[in-house]
XYZ file of C-alpha atoms in Angstrom:
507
model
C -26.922 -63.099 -153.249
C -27.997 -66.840 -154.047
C -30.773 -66.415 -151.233
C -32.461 -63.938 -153.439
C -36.334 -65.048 -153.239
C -37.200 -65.539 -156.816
C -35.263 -62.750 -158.243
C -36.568 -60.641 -161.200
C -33.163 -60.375 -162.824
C -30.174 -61.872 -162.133
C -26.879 -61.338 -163.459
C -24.037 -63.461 -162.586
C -20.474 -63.571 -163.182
C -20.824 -60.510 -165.899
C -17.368 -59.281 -166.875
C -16.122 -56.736 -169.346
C -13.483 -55.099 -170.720
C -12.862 -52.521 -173.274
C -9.361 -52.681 -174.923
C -7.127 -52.905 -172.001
C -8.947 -51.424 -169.468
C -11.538 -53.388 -167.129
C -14.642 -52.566 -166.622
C -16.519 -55.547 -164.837
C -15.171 -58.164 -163.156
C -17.831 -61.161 -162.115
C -19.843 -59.026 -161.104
C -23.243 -60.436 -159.726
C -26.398 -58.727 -159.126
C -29.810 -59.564 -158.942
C -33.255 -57.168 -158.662
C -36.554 -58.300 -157.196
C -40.470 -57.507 -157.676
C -41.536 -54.688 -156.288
C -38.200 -53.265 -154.609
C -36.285 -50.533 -155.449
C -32.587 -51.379 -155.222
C -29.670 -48.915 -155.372
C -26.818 -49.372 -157.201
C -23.619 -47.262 -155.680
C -20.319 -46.479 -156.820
C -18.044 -44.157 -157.581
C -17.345 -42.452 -161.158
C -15.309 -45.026 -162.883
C -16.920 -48.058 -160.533
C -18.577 -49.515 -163.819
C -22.363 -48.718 -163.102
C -22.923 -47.471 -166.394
C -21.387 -50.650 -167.907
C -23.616 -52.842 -165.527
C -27.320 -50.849 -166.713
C -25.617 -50.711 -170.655
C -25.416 -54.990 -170.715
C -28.915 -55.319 -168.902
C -30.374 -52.828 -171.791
C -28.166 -54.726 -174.403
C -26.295 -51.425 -175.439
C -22.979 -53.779 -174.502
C -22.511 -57.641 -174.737
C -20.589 -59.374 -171.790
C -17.113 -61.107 -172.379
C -18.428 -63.180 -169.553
C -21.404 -63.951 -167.559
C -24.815 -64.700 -167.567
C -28.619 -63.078 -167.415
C -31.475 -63.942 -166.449
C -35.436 -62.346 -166.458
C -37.878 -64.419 -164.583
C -35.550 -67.293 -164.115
C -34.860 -67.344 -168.021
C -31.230 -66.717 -169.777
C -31.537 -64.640 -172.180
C -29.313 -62.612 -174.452
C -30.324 -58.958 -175.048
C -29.428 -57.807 -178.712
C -30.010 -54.239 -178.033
C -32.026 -51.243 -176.593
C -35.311 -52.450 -178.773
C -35.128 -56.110 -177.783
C -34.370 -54.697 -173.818
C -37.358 -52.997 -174.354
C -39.437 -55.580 -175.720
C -38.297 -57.863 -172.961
C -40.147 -55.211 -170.300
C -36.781 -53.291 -169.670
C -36.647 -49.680 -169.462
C -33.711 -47.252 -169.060
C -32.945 -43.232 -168.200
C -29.621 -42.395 -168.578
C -28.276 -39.911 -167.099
C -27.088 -38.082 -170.336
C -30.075 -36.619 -171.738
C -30.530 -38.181 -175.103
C -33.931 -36.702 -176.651
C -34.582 -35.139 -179.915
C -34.320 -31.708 -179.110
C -36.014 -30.499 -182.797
C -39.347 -32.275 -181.551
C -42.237 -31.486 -179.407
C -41.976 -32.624 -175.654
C -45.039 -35.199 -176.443
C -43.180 -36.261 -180.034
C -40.783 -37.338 -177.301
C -42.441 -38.931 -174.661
C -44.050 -41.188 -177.449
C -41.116 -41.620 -179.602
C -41.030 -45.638 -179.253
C -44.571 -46.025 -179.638
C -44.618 -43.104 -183.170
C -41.658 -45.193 -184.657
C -43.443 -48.713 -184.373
C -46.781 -47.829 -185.112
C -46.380 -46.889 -189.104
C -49.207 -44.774 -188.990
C -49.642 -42.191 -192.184
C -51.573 -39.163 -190.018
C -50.777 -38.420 -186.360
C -53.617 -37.288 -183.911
C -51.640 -34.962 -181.958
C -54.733 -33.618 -180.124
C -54.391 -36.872 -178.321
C -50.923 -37.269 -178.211
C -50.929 -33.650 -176.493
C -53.430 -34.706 -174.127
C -51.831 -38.221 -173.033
C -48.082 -36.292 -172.892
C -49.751 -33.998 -170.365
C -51.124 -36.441 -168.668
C -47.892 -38.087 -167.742
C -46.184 -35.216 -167.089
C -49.093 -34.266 -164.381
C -47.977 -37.597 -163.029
C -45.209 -35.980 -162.007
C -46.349 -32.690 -161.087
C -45.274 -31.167 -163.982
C -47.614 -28.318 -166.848
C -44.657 -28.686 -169.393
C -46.543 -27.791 -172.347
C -46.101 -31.034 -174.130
C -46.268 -28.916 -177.827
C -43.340 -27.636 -177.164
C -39.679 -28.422 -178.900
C -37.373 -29.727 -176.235
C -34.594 -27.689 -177.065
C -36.614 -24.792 -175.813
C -36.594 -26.077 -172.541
C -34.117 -25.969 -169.976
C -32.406 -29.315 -168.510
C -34.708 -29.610 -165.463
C -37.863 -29.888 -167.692
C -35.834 -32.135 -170.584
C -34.697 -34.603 -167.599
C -38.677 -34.429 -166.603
C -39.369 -35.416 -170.401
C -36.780 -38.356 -170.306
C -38.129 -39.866 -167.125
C -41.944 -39.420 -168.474
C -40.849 -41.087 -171.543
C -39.763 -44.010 -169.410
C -43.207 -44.211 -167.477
C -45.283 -45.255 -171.000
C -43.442 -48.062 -171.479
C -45.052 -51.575 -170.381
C -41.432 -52.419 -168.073
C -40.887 -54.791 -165.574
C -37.571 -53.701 -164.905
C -36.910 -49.610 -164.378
C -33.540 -48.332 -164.440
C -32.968 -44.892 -163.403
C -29.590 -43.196 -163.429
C -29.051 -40.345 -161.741
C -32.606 -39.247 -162.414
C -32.689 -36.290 -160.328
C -29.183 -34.972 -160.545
C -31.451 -31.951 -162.696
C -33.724 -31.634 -160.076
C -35.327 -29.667 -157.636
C -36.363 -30.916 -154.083
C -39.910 -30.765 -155.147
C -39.491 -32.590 -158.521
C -37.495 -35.164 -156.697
C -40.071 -35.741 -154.483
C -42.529 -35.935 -156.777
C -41.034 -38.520 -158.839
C -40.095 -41.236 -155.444
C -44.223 -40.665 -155.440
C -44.395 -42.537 -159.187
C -41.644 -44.803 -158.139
C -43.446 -45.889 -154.860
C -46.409 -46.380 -157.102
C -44.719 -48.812 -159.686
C -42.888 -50.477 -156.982
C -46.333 -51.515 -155.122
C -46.997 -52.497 -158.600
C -44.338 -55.172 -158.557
C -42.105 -53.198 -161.046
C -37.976 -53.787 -160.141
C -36.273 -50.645 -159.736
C -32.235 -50.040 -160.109
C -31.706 -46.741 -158.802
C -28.270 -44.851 -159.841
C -27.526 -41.608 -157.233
C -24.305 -40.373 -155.357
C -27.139 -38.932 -153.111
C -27.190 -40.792 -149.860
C -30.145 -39.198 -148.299
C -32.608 -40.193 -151.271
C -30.840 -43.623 -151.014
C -31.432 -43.689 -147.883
C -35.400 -42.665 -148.013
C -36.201 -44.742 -150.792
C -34.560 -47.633 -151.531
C -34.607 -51.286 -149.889
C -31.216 -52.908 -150.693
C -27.980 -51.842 -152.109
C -25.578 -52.944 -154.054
C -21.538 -51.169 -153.987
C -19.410 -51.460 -156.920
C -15.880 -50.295 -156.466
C -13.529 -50.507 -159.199
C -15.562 -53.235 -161.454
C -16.066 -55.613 -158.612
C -19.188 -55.803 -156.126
C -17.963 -55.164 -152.936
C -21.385 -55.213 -150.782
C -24.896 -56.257 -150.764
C -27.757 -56.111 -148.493
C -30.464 -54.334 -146.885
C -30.258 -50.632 -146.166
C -31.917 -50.915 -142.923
C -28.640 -52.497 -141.553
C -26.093 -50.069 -142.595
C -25.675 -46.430 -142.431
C -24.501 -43.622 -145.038
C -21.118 -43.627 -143.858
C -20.632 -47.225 -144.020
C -22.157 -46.687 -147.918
C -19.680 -44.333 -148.934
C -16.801 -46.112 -146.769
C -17.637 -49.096 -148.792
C -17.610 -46.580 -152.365
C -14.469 -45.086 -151.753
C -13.008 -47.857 -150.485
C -11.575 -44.997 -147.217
C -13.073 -42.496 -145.102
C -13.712 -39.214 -146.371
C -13.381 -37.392 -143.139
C -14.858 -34.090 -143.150
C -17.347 -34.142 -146.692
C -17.712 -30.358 -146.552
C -14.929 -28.422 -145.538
C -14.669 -26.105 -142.211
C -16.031 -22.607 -142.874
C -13.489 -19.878 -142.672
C -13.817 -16.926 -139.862
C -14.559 -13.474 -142.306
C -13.201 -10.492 -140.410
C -16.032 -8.595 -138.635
C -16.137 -5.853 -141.889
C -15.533 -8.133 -144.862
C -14.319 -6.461 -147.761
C -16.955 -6.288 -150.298
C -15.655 -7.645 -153.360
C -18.734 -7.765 -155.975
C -21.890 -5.537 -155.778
C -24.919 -6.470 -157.863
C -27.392 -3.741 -157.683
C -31.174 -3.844 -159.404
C -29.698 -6.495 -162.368
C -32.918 -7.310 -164.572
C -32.691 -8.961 -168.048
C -36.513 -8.438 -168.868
C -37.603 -11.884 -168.597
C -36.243 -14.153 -165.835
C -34.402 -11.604 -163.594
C -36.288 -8.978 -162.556
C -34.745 -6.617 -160.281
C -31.954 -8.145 -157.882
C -29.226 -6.960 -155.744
C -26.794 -8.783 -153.643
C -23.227 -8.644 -152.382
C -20.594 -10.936 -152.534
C -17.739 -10.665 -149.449
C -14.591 -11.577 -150.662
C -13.336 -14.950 -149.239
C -16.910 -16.178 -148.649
C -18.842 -18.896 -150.328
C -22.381 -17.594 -151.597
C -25.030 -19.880 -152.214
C -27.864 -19.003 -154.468
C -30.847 -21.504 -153.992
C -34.484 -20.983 -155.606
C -37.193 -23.821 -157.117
C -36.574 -24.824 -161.060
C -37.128 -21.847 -163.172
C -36.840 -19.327 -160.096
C -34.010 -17.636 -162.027
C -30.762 -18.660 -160.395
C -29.070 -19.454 -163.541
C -30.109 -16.847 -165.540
C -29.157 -14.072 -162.494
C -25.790 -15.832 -162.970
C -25.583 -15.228 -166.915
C -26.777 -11.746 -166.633
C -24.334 -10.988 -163.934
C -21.072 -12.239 -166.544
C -22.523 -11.268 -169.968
C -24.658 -14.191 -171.234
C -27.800 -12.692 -170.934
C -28.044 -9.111 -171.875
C -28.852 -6.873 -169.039
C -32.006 -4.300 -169.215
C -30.918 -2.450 -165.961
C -28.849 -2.864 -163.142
C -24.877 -2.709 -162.033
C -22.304 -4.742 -161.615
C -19.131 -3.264 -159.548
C -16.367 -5.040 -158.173
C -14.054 -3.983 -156.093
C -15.897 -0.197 -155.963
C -15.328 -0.060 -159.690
C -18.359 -0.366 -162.102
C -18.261 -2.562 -164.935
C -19.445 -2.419 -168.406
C -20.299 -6.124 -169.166
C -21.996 -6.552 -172.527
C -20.699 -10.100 -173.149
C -18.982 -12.880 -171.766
C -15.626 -11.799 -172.698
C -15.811 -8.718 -170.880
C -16.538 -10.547 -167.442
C -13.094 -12.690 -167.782
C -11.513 -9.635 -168.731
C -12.477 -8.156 -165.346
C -11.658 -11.467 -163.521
C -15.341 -12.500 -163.522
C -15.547 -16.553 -164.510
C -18.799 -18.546 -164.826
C -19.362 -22.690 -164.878
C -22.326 -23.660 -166.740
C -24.281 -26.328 -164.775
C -24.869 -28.003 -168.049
C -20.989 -29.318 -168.427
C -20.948 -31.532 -171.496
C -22.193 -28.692 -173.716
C -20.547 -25.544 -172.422
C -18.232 -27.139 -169.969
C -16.157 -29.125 -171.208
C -14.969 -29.683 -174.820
C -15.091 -33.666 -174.823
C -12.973 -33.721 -177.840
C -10.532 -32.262 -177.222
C -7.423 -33.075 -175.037
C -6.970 -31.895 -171.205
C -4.133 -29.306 -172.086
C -6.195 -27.559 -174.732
C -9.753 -27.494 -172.605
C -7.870 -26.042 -169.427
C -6.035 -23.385 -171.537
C -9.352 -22.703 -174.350
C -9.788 -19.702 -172.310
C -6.553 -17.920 -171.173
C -4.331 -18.273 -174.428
C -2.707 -15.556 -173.771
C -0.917 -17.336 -170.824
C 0.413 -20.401 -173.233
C 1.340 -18.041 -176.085
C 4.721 -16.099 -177.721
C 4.534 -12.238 -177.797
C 3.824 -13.189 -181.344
C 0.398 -14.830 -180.658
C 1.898 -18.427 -181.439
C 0.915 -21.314 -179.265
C 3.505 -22.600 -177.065
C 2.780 -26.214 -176.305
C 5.035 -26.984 -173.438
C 3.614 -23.879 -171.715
C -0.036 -25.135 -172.156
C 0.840 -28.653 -171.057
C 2.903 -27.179 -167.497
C -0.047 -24.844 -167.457
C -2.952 -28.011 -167.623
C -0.554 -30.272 -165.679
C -0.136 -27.551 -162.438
C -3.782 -27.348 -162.350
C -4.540 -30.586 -162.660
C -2.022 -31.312 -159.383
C -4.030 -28.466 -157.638
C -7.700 -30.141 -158.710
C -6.202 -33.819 -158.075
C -7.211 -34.544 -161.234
C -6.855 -38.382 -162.050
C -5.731 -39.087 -165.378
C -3.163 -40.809 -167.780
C -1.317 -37.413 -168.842
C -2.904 -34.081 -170.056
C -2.869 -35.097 -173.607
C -5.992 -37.918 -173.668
C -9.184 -36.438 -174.236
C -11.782 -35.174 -171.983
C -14.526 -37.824 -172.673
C -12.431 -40.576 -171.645
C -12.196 -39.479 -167.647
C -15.105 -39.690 -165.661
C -18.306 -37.386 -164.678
C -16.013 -35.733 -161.293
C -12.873 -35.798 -163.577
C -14.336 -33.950 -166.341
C -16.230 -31.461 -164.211
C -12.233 -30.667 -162.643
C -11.348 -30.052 -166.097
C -13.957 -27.835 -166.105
C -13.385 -25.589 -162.988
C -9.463 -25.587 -164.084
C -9.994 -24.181 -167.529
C -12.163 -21.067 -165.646
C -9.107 -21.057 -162.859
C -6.902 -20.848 -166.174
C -8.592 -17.320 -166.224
C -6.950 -15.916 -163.054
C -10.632 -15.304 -161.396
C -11.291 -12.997 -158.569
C -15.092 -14.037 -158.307
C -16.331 -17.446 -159.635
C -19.854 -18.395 -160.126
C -20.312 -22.207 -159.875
C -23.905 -22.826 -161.740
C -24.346 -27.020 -159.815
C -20.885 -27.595 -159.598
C -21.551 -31.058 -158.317
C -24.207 -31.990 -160.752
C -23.597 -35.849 -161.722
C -20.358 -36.649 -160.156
C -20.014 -39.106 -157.319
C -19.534 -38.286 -153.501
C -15.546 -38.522 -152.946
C -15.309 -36.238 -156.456
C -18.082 -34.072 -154.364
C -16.120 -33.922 -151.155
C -13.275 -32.983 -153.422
C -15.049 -30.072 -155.209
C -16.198 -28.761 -152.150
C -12.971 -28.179 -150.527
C -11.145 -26.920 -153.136
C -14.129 -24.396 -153.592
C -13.238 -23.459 -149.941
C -9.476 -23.496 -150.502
C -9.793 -20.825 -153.630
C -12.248 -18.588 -151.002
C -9.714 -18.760 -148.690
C -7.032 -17.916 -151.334
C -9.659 -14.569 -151.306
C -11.535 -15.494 -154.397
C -15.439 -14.822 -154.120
C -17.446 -18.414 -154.708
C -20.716 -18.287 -155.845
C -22.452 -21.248 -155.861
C -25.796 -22.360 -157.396
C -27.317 -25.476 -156.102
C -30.686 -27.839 -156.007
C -29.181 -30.180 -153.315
C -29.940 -28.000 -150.045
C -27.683 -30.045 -147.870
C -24.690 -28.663 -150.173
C -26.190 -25.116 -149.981
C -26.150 -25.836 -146.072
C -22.770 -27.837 -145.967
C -20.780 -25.355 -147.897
C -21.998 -22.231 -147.520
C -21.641 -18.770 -145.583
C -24.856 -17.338 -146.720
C -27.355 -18.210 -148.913
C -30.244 -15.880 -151.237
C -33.463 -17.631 -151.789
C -34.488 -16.627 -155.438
C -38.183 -16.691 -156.419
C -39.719 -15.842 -159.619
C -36.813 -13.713 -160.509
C -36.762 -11.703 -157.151
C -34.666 -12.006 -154.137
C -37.193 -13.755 -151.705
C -34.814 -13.949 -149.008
C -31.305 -14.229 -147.447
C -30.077 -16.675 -144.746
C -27.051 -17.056 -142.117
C -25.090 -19.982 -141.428
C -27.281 -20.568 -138.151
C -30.640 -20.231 -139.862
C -29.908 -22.272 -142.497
C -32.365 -25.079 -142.393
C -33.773 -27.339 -145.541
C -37.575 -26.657 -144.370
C -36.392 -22.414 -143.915
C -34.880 -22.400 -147.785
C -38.172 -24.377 -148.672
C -40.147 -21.667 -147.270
C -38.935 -19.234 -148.994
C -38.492 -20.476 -152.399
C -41.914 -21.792 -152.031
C -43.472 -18.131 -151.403
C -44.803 -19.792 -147.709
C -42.552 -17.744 -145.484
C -44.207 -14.562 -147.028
C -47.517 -15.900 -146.534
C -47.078 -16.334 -142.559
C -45.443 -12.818 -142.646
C -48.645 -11.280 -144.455
């Protein structure tokens, strides 16, 4: 990387270790002017530890940085951002008790001192921004009122006030739809002919692939590779991530006998709000996909469907037998098991060791006849589901927030296989975790449907909805806009229809 021409930043020989365990080793880098540059890696590869040191978050044991050919030493976040550097992480980290424009403005409110706010003006700039990128989020609103989609939108609008020469974005769209995604690589091409540098974090290869110029590979805390997208391919990429070839990413489809049973029948479900009126079936031993635009109401079909949104009308049967689902409790009583697509704050307890997240919600299975907790049961229990998942960890007794983004989302699909499920609904199962923990996920998704348990999956990355599944429903303002084969499953068809366009033509 020494033929850099006049690099914006360069790091070199940055190492870093936390107790034992190695995160960096000598790794170099460098970002120029007016490129964006991809930085790839697996969960674990030490990414996050690489954009934490350039935003001064961490110090380096070793190594050196430099901003337009100057060392300097960043003493935090507030100094990064003094010195033009600006960072989304991928964890959403905004204050959810105030307004979306409060927000957006946050480093500007807290510097200025001033004894009387003009939030008139505040609204209007917020807005402003957020039409930027293609967004009416009403910027008076609190941002815990808004789902993640719009608070991810919020984070990476916060980002675009700031005066940076540097941009780092990690995993900025893992919360997004196609059309929000595409909106923001408009901004980003627009502060890029700017001369703004641009890291890009993603596990997605196609956006990679569309948008950025270069790319670096970290594997393991070392950089492994270099250069110019142009001259490689995806598969070299992830060969050079995962240090192997992943063979097959999505798994073979399974052959469904010509009259699949029918093992869950949704009929007219409406909550009153979001859902208004849907019916669908799910075969047993298929994989479902449910795809829609943000705020279509895929997720919330999902929650009324198990008990987390109350239901105004509608059924639920499975197996021919009706249900009576009134909360959550009642749908894993009936073998009915949902995965939140927001996994650090109803996935996942982070706190908490393996055993007693994979086991939170089938104690019965790891308890006496007396209702005491056995604890060798709950570890064998954790343990044989973590073999099954290929979960990689040091034991089933270290907590969850030490493994990684895949790792923890494993954890999170075991403690709802804890449950014994006959019908799973996977709300982004893939959200945020990197693309060998992806190819992982997706066939063990296909190995439980062809165990004969009905897979549901909701998903914003239509290649996955393509990759992995037998069907898919296109959901639209809380109708069913459409259903799709495996052969007329095409990115531009479940566009159309989530989109309202394939309507229009039929009109």
């Amino acid at each position: 990387m020494s033929d850099d021409p006049k690099p914006l930043l360069s790091l070199r020989g940055i190492s870093k270790r936390f107790g034992a365990s190695r995160a960096l080793a000598g790794v170099d880098f460098s970002l120029r002017a007016g490129e964006i540059h991809a930085l790839c890696g697996e969960n674990g590869a030490g990414k996050s530890t690489l954009m934490n040191i350039i935003d001064g978050i961490h110090q380096p044991d070793e190594g050196t940085i430099a901003l337009d050919g100057l060392d300097v030493r960043i003493d935090g976040p507030a100094h990064a951002m003094r010195l033009g550097i600006g960072l989304v992480h991928q964890e959403i980290a905004l204050c959810g008790d105030a307004t979306v424009a409060e927000n957006i403005f946050m480093p500007e409110i807290n510097a200025g001192g001033r004894a009387f706010m003009d939030y008139g003006g505040l609204n209007a700039r917020a807005a402003k921004v957020l039409r930027r990128l293609g967004q009416d989020i009403d910027p008076a609103a609190r941002v815990d009122e808004l789902g993640i989609s719009s608070q991810q939108l919020v984070e990476i609008a916060k980002a675009l006030t700031l005066d940076c020469k540097v941009l780092i974005l990690d995993e900025p769209t893992a919360a997004l739809t196609e059309l929000e995604s595409a909106a923001l690589f408009r901004v980003l091409h627009d502060l890029k002919a700017q001369g703004i540098g641009i890291i890009y974090i993603s596990h997605r290869m196609a956006e990679i692939f569309a948008n950025c110029d270069r790319a670096t590979v970290l594997r393991d805390g070392r950089n492994v590779h270099c250069g110019p997208l142009a001259g490689t391919t995806p598969d070299e990429l992830v060969r050079r991530m995962v240090g192997r070839d992943l063979g097959n990413y999505y798994p073979p489809r399974a052959t469904l006998p010509e009259a699949p049973e029918t093992l869950l029948q949704v009929d007219d479900i409406a909550d009153g709000e979001r859902v208004q009126g849907i019916s669908f079936a799910l075969r047993r031993g298929e994989i479902l996909g449910i795809a829609g635009l943000m705020g279509a109401g895929r997720s919330e079909l999902a929650e009324t469907v198990c008990g987390l949104r109350p239901a105004r009308r509608g059924s639920v049967r499975l197996g021919g037998k009706t249900l009576a689902i009134r909360k959550y409790a009642d749908a894993l009583r009936h073998g009915i098991a949902y995965l939140s697509e927001d996994r650090k704050a109803a996935g996942v307890f982070l706190d908490l060791p393996i055993a007693q997240n994979v086991c939170a919600m089938a104690l019965r299975r790891v308890s006496s006849r007396f209702g005491l907790m056995e604890r060798a049961a709950e570890r064998k229990l954790a343990q044989d589901l973590g073999a099954q998942l290929n979960l990689k960890s040091d034991g089933v007794a270290i907590e969850v927030a030490s493994l990684s983004g895949g790792n923890q989302q494993k954890v999170a699909i075991a403690k709802l296989l804890a449950t014994k499920p006959s019908v799973l609904l996977m709300d982004e199962p893939t959200r945020g975790v990197d693309v060998g923990a992806k190819s992982e996920i997706h066939h063990i998704l296909r190995a439980l449907a062809n165990q004969g348990v009905g897979v549901i999956v909701i998903s914003s990355e239509l290649p996955e909805i393509i990759g992995l599944c037998d069907r898919a429903l296109v959901i639209r303002e809380g109708r069913l806009a459409g259903e799709l084969g495996t052969a007329e499953m095409t990115e531009e068809g479940l566009l159309r229809l989530a989109s309202g366009l394939g309507e229009q033509e039929m009109q």
